Amino acid sequence: MPNALSSPLSRRGVLAAGGAVGLGAALAACGSGDDGAKDADADAGGDAKAGPWSFEDDRGETAKADSVPKSIVAFTGTAAALHDYGIEVKGVFGPTTKDGKPDIQAGDLDVTKVEILGNVWGEFNVEKYAALAPDLLVTAQWVEGELWYVPEQSKDKILKLAPSVALWAAETTVPKAVQRHADLAGSLGADLKSAKVTDAKARFEKAAGRLRAAAKSKPEIRVLVGSASQDLFYVSLAKMSADTLYFQELGVKFVEPKVNSQGFFEELSWENIDKYPADIIMMDNRSSALQPDALTSKPTWARLPAVKAGQVVPRVTEPIYSYDKCAPILDDLAAAIEKARKVA
């Protein structure tokens, strides 16, 4: 976290480091089907054309190939979303393994069957990438024009080797983000009308309805979105992230911090983490952030009303944008609100 903050790429670095609870913008939302998003199943139904392939990404750029890409390399979380739609990749970059086990961002990927080009921020093995003879590079976009986990110093070399696609992880909502990942998967040959996809969508819509009802039944509950590092506690602004923006649209009430110039979050010293009263605390679940069981030595943490009440829940800060992975996120927050009592 400190290294990221001091980097010239501070905004990207902060988000990647895990302290940026505000990572929010990036993650806008894992939305429900009734929020105006296009119906994923209405688009490509699994018949990717044998001829020329093209896809317009969220930068407004069109990736093109003579045929549907088969040798795909993607950011780990994006690869996990494509996997849920039935599209497999050959290589990944970004948090993939932690202590020899799959990172939470790997989802259901079999990490033993993909080439890992980089596992941490700033790491991307260009030689291994070239050896895969890539047809397509896919990643997220948290800041306009910047490719998530593609190092700035080697970006030009990387982008010369294959077409690229970037999909918003910020400044969007969950329904839109899920739809765009489905659009891409469909163009690559995924069957979006399969039972696996349609059943997952139904679970997602049911979970969205449950969260809306929970929020409506307990309008007094305030939620704080947090992330912890050794020296600082970060409080995110809900409207800046895809997930929390969507929760807000469904009626969840959030603490509103006084964010810094980057707009995502406010940094608090551990002495001042009680600045914002909250009934539920959602904590960044990424491996780069300190988890609640690592905070027991911090007296100010233990004194927070939500902590004493046992109302601390994980936040999937970088969702895997498939219906299958977003549905449980909605269900889990709904359950937390249904059980919560006013403590702040």
Short mmCIF file of C-alpha atoms in Angstrom, two decimals:
data_model
loop_
_atom_site.label_atom_id
_atom_site.label_comp_id
_atom_site.label_asym_id
_atom_site.label_seq_id
_atom_site.Cartn_x
_atom_site.Cartn_y
_atom_site.Cartn_z
CA MET A 1 0.00 0.00 0.00
CA PRO A 2 2.64 2.63 0.92
CA ASN A 3 4.62 1.79 -2.23
CA ALA A 4 1.54 2.16 -4.37
CA LEU A 5 0.72 5.51 -2.85
CA SER A 6 4.16 6.87 -3.59
CA SER A 7 4.14 5.59 -7.15
CA PRO A 8 3.63 7.94 -10.13
CA LEU A 9 0.74 5.63 -10.99
CA SER A 10 -0.80 6.37 -7.64
CA ARG A 11 -4.42 6.02 -8.65
CA ARG A 12 -3.96 2.63 -10.31
CA GLY A 13 -1.50 1.52 -7.68
CA VAL A 14 -3.74 2.44 -4.79
CA LEU A 15 -6.62 0.49 -6.27
CA ALA A 16 -4.46 -2.55 -6.92
CA ALA A 17 -2.80 -2.46 -3.52
CA GLY A 18 -5.96 -3.35 -1.68
CA GLY A 19 -6.20 -0.31 0.53
CA ALA A 20 -8.52 1.35 -1.88
CA VAL A 21 -11.84 0.39 -0.54
CA GLY A 22 -12.90 3.11 -2.86
CA LEU A 23 -11.86 0.75 -5.55
CA GLY A 24 -15.44 1.38 -5.81
CA ALA A 25 -15.47 3.25 -9.04
CA ALA A 26 -13.90 0.33 -10.59
CA LEU A 27 -16.42 -2.06 -9.39
CA ALA A 28 -19.55 -0.23 -9.81
CA ALA A 29 -22.09 -2.95 -9.63
CA CYS A 30 -23.22 -6.53 -9.93
CA GLY A 31 -26.71 -5.41 -10.88
CA SER A 32 -30.13 -6.95 -11.14
CA GLY A 33 -32.05 -7.71 -14.26
CA ASP A 34 -34.64 -5.00 -13.61
CA ASP A 35 -32.27 -2.06 -13.81
CA GLY A 36 -32.41 -1.48 -17.52
CA ALA A 37 -29.43 -3.60 -18.47
CA LYS A 38 -29.70 -5.49 -21.73
CA ASP A 39 -30.63 -9.12 -21.46
CA ALA A 40 -27.47 -11.15 -21.81
CA ASP A 41 -29.28 -14.11 -23.31
CA ALA A 42 -30.75 -11.94 -26.02
CA ASP A 43 -27.35 -11.48 -27.59
CA ALA A 44 -24.89 -13.99 -29.00
CA GLY A 45 -26.15 -17.46 -28.34
CA GLY A 46 -23.02 -19.51 -28.79
CA ASP A 47 -22.58 -19.44 -32.55
CA ALA A 48 -19.38 -17.46 -32.95
CA LYS A 49 -18.84 -16.93 -36.65
CA ALA A 50 -16.06 -18.83 -38.37
CA GLY A 51 -15.04 -15.78 -40.36
CA PRO A 52 -13.61 -12.42 -39.25
CA TRP A 53 -14.17 -11.53 -35.58
CA SER A 54 -14.50 -8.10 -33.98
CA PHE A 55 -15.57 -6.66 -30.64
CA GLU A 56 -15.93 -3.02 -29.56
CA ASP A 57 -14.67 -2.63 -25.99
CA ASP A 58 -15.38 -0.05 -23.30
CA ARG A 59 -12.61 2.24 -24.54
CA GLY A 60 -14.54 2.57 -27.77
CA GLU A 61 -11.81 0.60 -29.55
CA THR A 62 -12.57 -2.35 -31.81
CA ALA A 63 -10.45 -5.48 -31.53
CA LYS A 64 -10.31 -7.47 -34.77
CA ALA A 65 -9.06 -10.88 -35.86
CA ASP A 66 -9.35 -13.07 -38.97
CA SER A 67 -11.18 -15.69 -36.90
CA VAL A 68 -12.58 -16.10 -33.39
CA PRO A 69 -9.65 -15.84 -30.92
CA LYS A 70 -8.67 -19.13 -29.31
CA SER A 71 -5.41 -18.28 -27.57
CA ILE A 72 -6.77 -15.83 -25.01
CA VAL A 73 -4.83 -14.21 -22.16
CA ALA A 74 -6.74 -12.26 -19.51
CA PHE A 75 -6.59 -10.57 -16.13
CA THR A 76 -7.36 -13.27 -13.58
CA GLY A 77 -10.78 -11.99 -12.52
CA THR A 78 -11.83 -11.43 -16.12
CA ALA A 79 -10.62 -14.91 -17.04
CA ALA A 80 -12.73 -16.29 -14.19
CA ALA A 81 -15.83 -14.55 -15.56
CA LEU A 82 -15.20 -15.89 -19.07
CA HIS A 83 -14.76 -19.37 -17.55
CA ASP A 84 -18.24 -19.12 -16.00
CA TYR A 85 -19.61 -18.55 -19.50
CA GLY A 86 -17.66 -21.50 -20.90
CA ILE A 87 -14.72 -19.64 -22.45
CA GLU A 88 -11.26 -20.81 -21.36
CA VAL A 89 -8.03 -18.83 -21.48
CA LYS A 90 -4.43 -19.99 -21.93
CA GLY A 91 -2.76 -17.43 -19.70
CA VAL A 92 -3.59 -15.05 -16.84
CA PHE A 93 -2.02 -12.09 -15.07
CA GLY A 94 -2.92 -10.48 -11.76
CA PRO A 95 -3.61 -12.12 -8.36
CA THR A 96 -3.89 -15.82 -9.20
CA THR A 97 -2.34 -17.79 -6.34
CA LYS A 98 -1.71 -17.01 -2.66
CA ASP A 99 0.46 -19.29 -0.52
CA GLY A 100 0.18 -21.98 -3.17
CA LYS A 101 -3.63 -21.84 -3.30
CA PRO A 102 -5.93 -20.12 -5.82
CA ASP A 103 -6.46 -16.44 -5.05
CA ILE A 104 -10.05 -15.40 -4.40
CA GLN A 105 -10.04 -13.55 -7.73
CA ALA A 106 -9.40 -16.80 -9.60
CA GLY A 107 -12.97 -17.99 -9.00
CA ASP A 108 -13.46 -21.48 -10.44
CA LEU A 109 -10.42 -21.31 -12.72
CA ASP A 110 -8.13 -24.33 -12.57
CA VAL A 111 -4.97 -22.33 -11.96
CA THR A 112 -2.82 -25.40 -12.70
CA LYS A 113 -3.97 -25.35 -16.32
CA VAL A 114 -3.16 -21.76 -17.21
CA GLU A 115 0.16 -19.98 -17.71
CA ILE A 116 0.58 -17.41 -14.94
CA LEU A 117 2.34 -14.40 -16.46
CA GLY A 118 2.30 -12.33 -13.28
CA ASN A 119 0.86 -12.73 -9.81
CA VAL A 120 1.36 -9.28 -8.31
CA TRP A 121 1.13 -5.64 -9.35
CA GLY A 122 3.78 -4.67 -11.91
CA GLU A 123 4.57 -8.28 -12.88
CA PHE A 124 3.90 -9.46 -16.47
CA ASN A 125 6.26 -11.87 -18.25
CA VAL A 126 6.28 -10.63 -21.84
CA GLU A 127 8.37 -13.57 -23.07
CA LYS A 128 5.90 -16.13 -21.72
CA TYR A 129 3.07 -14.07 -23.18
CA ALA A 130 4.66 -14.10 -26.64
CA ALA A 131 5.26 -17.86 -26.38
CA LEU A 132 1.50 -18.41 -26.03
CA ALA A 133 1.02 -16.90 -29.52
CA PRO A 134 -1.87 -14.82 -28.15
CA ASP A 135 -4.89 -13.98 -30.29
CA LEU A 136 -6.46 -11.67 -27.69
CA LEU A 137 -5.63 -9.86 -24.43
CA VAL A 138 -8.55 -9.04 -22.10
CA THR A 139 -8.50 -6.99 -18.92
CA ALA A 140 -10.46 -4.53 -16.82
CA GLN A 141 -10.44 -0.73 -16.94
CA TRP A 142 -10.64 1.17 -13.64
CA VAL A 143 -9.28 4.44 -14.94
CA GLU A 144 -10.09 5.56 -18.47
CA GLY A 145 -7.48 4.46 -20.97
CA GLU A 146 -5.50 2.32 -18.51
CA LEU A 147 -5.34 -1.47 -18.70
CA TRP A 148 -5.65 -3.19 -15.31
CA TYR A 149 -2.46 -5.00 -14.27
CA VAL A 150 -0.76 -4.35 -17.61
CA PRO A 151 2.51 -2.64 -16.54
CA GLU A 152 3.01 0.81 -17.99
CA GLN A 153 6.69 0.15 -18.72
CA SER A 154 5.98 -2.88 -20.91
CA LYS A 155 2.52 -1.98 -22.21
CA ASP A 156 3.69 -1.05 -25.72
CA LYS A 157 5.48 -4.38 -26.20
CA ILE A 158 2.49 -6.30 -24.89
CA LEU A 159 -0.07 -4.53 -27.06
CA LYS A 160 1.94 -5.16 -30.24
CA LEU A 161 1.52 -8.91 -29.84
CA ALA A 162 -2.28 -9.22 -30.01
CA PRO A 163 -5.54 -7.22 -30.12
CA SER A 164 -6.79 -6.10 -26.71
CA VAL A 165 -10.17 -5.65 -25.03
CA ALA A 166 -10.80 -3.56 -21.89
CA LEU A 167 -14.07 -3.71 -19.95
CA TRP A 168 -15.10 -1.20 -17.29
CA ALA A 169 -14.78 -2.30 -13.70
CA ALA A 170 -15.51 1.21 -12.47
CA GLU A 171 -17.90 3.93 -13.55
CA THR A 172 -20.45 1.24 -14.31
CA THR A 173 -22.95 -0.92 -12.48
CA VAL A 174 -23.00 -4.63 -11.85
CA PRO A 175 -25.75 -5.37 -14.35
CA LYS A 176 -23.88 -3.47 -17.05
CA ALA A 177 -20.55 -5.05 -16.17
CA VAL A 178 -22.04 -8.56 -16.19
CA GLN A 179 -23.73 -7.81 -19.51
CA ARG A 180 -20.50 -6.63 -21.12
CA HIS A 181 -18.62 -9.74 -20.00
CA ALA A 182 -21.47 -11.83 -21.38
CA ASP A 183 -21.32 -9.90 -24.65
CA LEU A 184 -17.62 -10.64 -24.99
CA ALA A 185 -18.07 -14.31 -24.07
CA GLY A 186 -20.86 -14.62 -26.61
CA SER A 187 -18.69 -13.19 -29.35
CA LEU A 188 -16.06 -15.78 -28.46
CA GLY A 189 -18.50 -18.66 -28.82
CA ALA A 190 -20.21 -18.97 -25.42
CA ASP A 191 -23.75 -20.34 -25.33
CA LEU A 192 -25.56 -17.64 -23.36
CA LYS A 193 -28.82 -19.60 -23.57
CA SER A 194 -27.40 -22.64 -21.80
CA ALA A 195 -29.09 -23.81 -18.61
CA LYS A 196 -25.96 -22.94 -16.64
CA VAL A 197 -26.13 -19.29 -17.69
CA THR A 198 -29.90 -18.84 -17.50
CA ASP A 199 -30.14 -20.57 -14.12
CA ALA A 200 -27.38 -18.33 -12.76
CA LYS A 201 -29.17 -15.27 -14.08
CA ALA A 202 -32.37 -16.34 -12.34
CA ARG A 203 -30.45 -16.74 -9.05
CA PHE A 204 -28.94 -13.31 -9.55
CA GLU A 205 -32.31 -11.64 -10.10
CA LYS A 206 -33.81 -13.41 -7.09
CA ALA A 207 -30.86 -12.28 -4.93
CA ALA A 208 -31.24 -8.70 -6.15
CA GLY A 209 -34.90 -8.76 -5.11
CA ARG A 210 -33.94 -10.14 -1.71
CA LEU A 211 -31.39 -7.36 -1.13
CA ARG A 212 -33.85 -4.70 -2.20
CA ALA A 213 -36.42 -6.07 0.27
CA ALA A 214 -33.87 -6.30 3.09
CA ALA A 215 -32.73 -2.72 2.59
CA LYS A 216 -36.33 -1.50 2.50
CA SER A 217 -37.19 -3.34 5.70
CA LYS A 218 -34.27 -1.83 7.63
CA PRO A 219 -33.68 1.72 6.32
CA GLU A 220 -31.97 2.66 9.59
CA ILE A 221 -28.98 0.37 8.97
CA ARG A 222 -25.82 2.17 7.80
CA VAL A 223 -23.03 0.29 6.06
CA LEU A 224 -19.37 1.31 5.99
CA VAL A 225 -17.15 0.04 3.17
CA GLY A 226 -13.63 -0.43 4.52
CA SER A 227 -10.18 -1.74 3.69
CA ALA A 228 -7.26 -2.14 6.04
CA SER A 229 -3.50 -1.80 5.78
CA GLN A 230 -0.99 -1.84 8.61
CA ASP A 231 -0.93 1.95 8.90
CA LEU A 232 -4.23 3.17 7.50
CA PHE A 233 -7.92 2.38 7.31
CA TYR A 234 -9.71 3.30 4.08
CA VAL A 235 -13.40 4.22 3.90
CA SER A 236 -14.85 4.04 0.38
CA LEU A 237 -17.45 6.23 -1.26
CA ALA A 238 -20.16 3.82 -2.38
CA LYS A 239 -21.14 5.56 -5.61
CA MET A 240 -17.63 5.16 -7.00
CA SER A 241 -17.68 1.36 -7.28
CA ALA A 242 -19.77 -0.93 -9.42
CA ASP A 243 -20.76 -3.22 -6.58
CA THR A 244 -21.55 -0.65 -3.91
CA LEU A 245 -23.19 1.72 -6.40
CA TYR A 246 -25.55 -1.09 -7.33
CA PHE A 247 -26.24 -1.91 -3.68
CA GLN A 248 -27.05 1.77 -3.21
CA GLU A 249 -29.46 1.64 -6.15
CA LEU A 250 -31.16 -1.31 -4.46
CA GLY A 251 -31.70 0.83 -1.34
CA VAL A 252 -28.71 0.06 0.91
CA LYS A 253 -27.66 3.09 3.00
CA PHE A 254 -23.90 3.79 3.14
CA VAL A 255 -21.58 5.96 5.17
CA GLU A 256 -20.33 8.84 3.01
CA PRO A 257 -16.67 9.71 3.73
CA LYS A 258 -14.88 12.91 2.76
CA VAL A 259 -12.81 11.44 -0.04
CA ASN A 260 -9.38 12.58 -1.17
CA SER A 261 -8.64 14.18 -4.55
CA GLN A 262 -8.76 10.80 -6.30
CA GLY A 263 -12.41 10.52 -5.32
CA PHE A 264 -12.55 6.89 -4.22
CA PHE A 265 -11.92 6.86 -0.47
CA GLU A 266 -10.83 8.65 2.69
CA GLU A 267 -7.70 7.54 4.54
CA LEU A 268 -8.01 7.38 8.33
CA SER A 269 -5.37 6.70 10.94
CA TRP A 270 -6.17 3.80 13.22
CA GLU A 271 -6.74 6.28 16.06
CA ASN A 272 -9.59 7.86 14.07
CA ILE A 273 -11.41 4.89 12.58
CA ASP A 274 -14.49 5.64 14.70
CA LYS A 275 -15.07 8.84 12.68
CA TYR A 276 -18.11 7.37 10.91
CA PRO A 277 -20.75 5.48 12.92
CA ALA A 278 -21.78 2.27 11.15
CA ASP A 279 -23.99 -0.72 11.89
CA ILE A 280 -22.32 -3.05 9.37
CA ILE A 281 -18.74 -2.94 8.13
CA MET A 282 -17.94 -4.52 4.76
CA MET A 283 -14.22 -5.35 4.64
CA ASP A 284 -12.14 -5.70 1.47
CA ASN A 285 -11.61 -9.45 1.00
CA ARG A 286 -8.64 -9.26 -1.39
CA SER A 287 -5.43 -10.98 -0.39
CA SER A 288 -3.63 -7.63 -0.56
CA ALA A 289 -5.69 -6.20 2.31
CA LEU A 290 -5.54 -7.06 6.02
CA GLN A 291 -8.48 -9.21 7.07
CA PRO A 292 -10.48 -8.75 10.31
CA ASP A 293 -8.71 -11.59 12.13
CA ALA A 294 -5.44 -9.69 11.63
CA LEU A 295 -6.83 -6.57 13.33
CA THR A 296 -7.43 -7.95 16.81
CA SER A 297 -4.33 -6.19 18.12
CA LYS A 298 -5.75 -2.78 17.19
CA PRO A 299 -7.76 -1.49 20.19
CA THR A 300 -9.73 1.06 18.17
CA TRP A 301 -10.94 -1.66 15.84
CA ALA A 302 -12.15 -3.85 18.70
CA ARG A 303 -14.13 -0.93 20.15
CA LEU A 304 -16.19 -0.25 17.03
CA PRO A 305 -19.89 -1.01 17.67
CA ALA A 306 -20.22 -3.11 14.51
CA VAL A 307 -17.16 -5.17 15.48
CA LYS A 308 -18.46 -5.75 19.02
CA ALA A 309 -21.84 -6.77 17.59
CA GLY A 310 -20.28 -9.24 15.16
CA GLN A 311 -21.60 -7.27 12.19
CA VAL A 312 -18.46 -7.32 10.04
CA VAL A 313 -18.81 -9.03 6.65
CA PRO A 314 -16.48 -9.56 3.67
CA ARG A 315 -16.70 -7.32 0.65
CA VAL A 316 -15.86 -8.84 -2.74
CA THR A 317 -14.01 -5.72 -3.82
CA GLU A 318 -13.26 -6.95 -7.33
CA PRO A 319 -16.27 -9.03 -8.34
CA ILE A 320 -16.05 -11.70 -11.01
CA TYR A 321 -18.61 -10.35 -13.45
CA SER A 322 -20.76 -13.37 -14.14
CA TYR A 323 -24.26 -14.04 -12.87
CA ASP A 324 -22.94 -17.10 -11.06
CA LYS A 325 -20.44 -15.13 -8.98
CA CYS A 326 -22.47 -11.96 -8.42
CA ALA A 327 -25.61 -13.70 -7.11
CA PRO A 328 -23.96 -14.88 -3.84
CA ILE A 329 -22.58 -11.37 -3.24
CA LEU A 330 -26.12 -9.98 -3.22
CA ASP A 331 -27.44 -12.83 -1.10
CA ASP A 332 -24.68 -12.42 1.48
CA LEU A 333 -25.27 -8.69 1.93
CA ALA A 334 -29.04 -9.25 2.12
CA ALA A 335 -28.51 -11.84 4.87
CA ALA A 336 -26.23 -9.45 6.80
CA ILE A 337 -28.82 -6.66 6.67
CA GLU A 338 -31.67 -9.02 7.60
CA LYS A 339 -29.78 -10.09 10.74
CA ALA A 340 -28.32 -6.70 11.64
CA ARG A 341 -29.43 -4.56 14.56
CA LYS A 342 -28.89 -0.85 15.01
CA VAL A 343 -25.69 -0.40 17.00
CA ALA A 344 -24.22 2.92 15.84
#
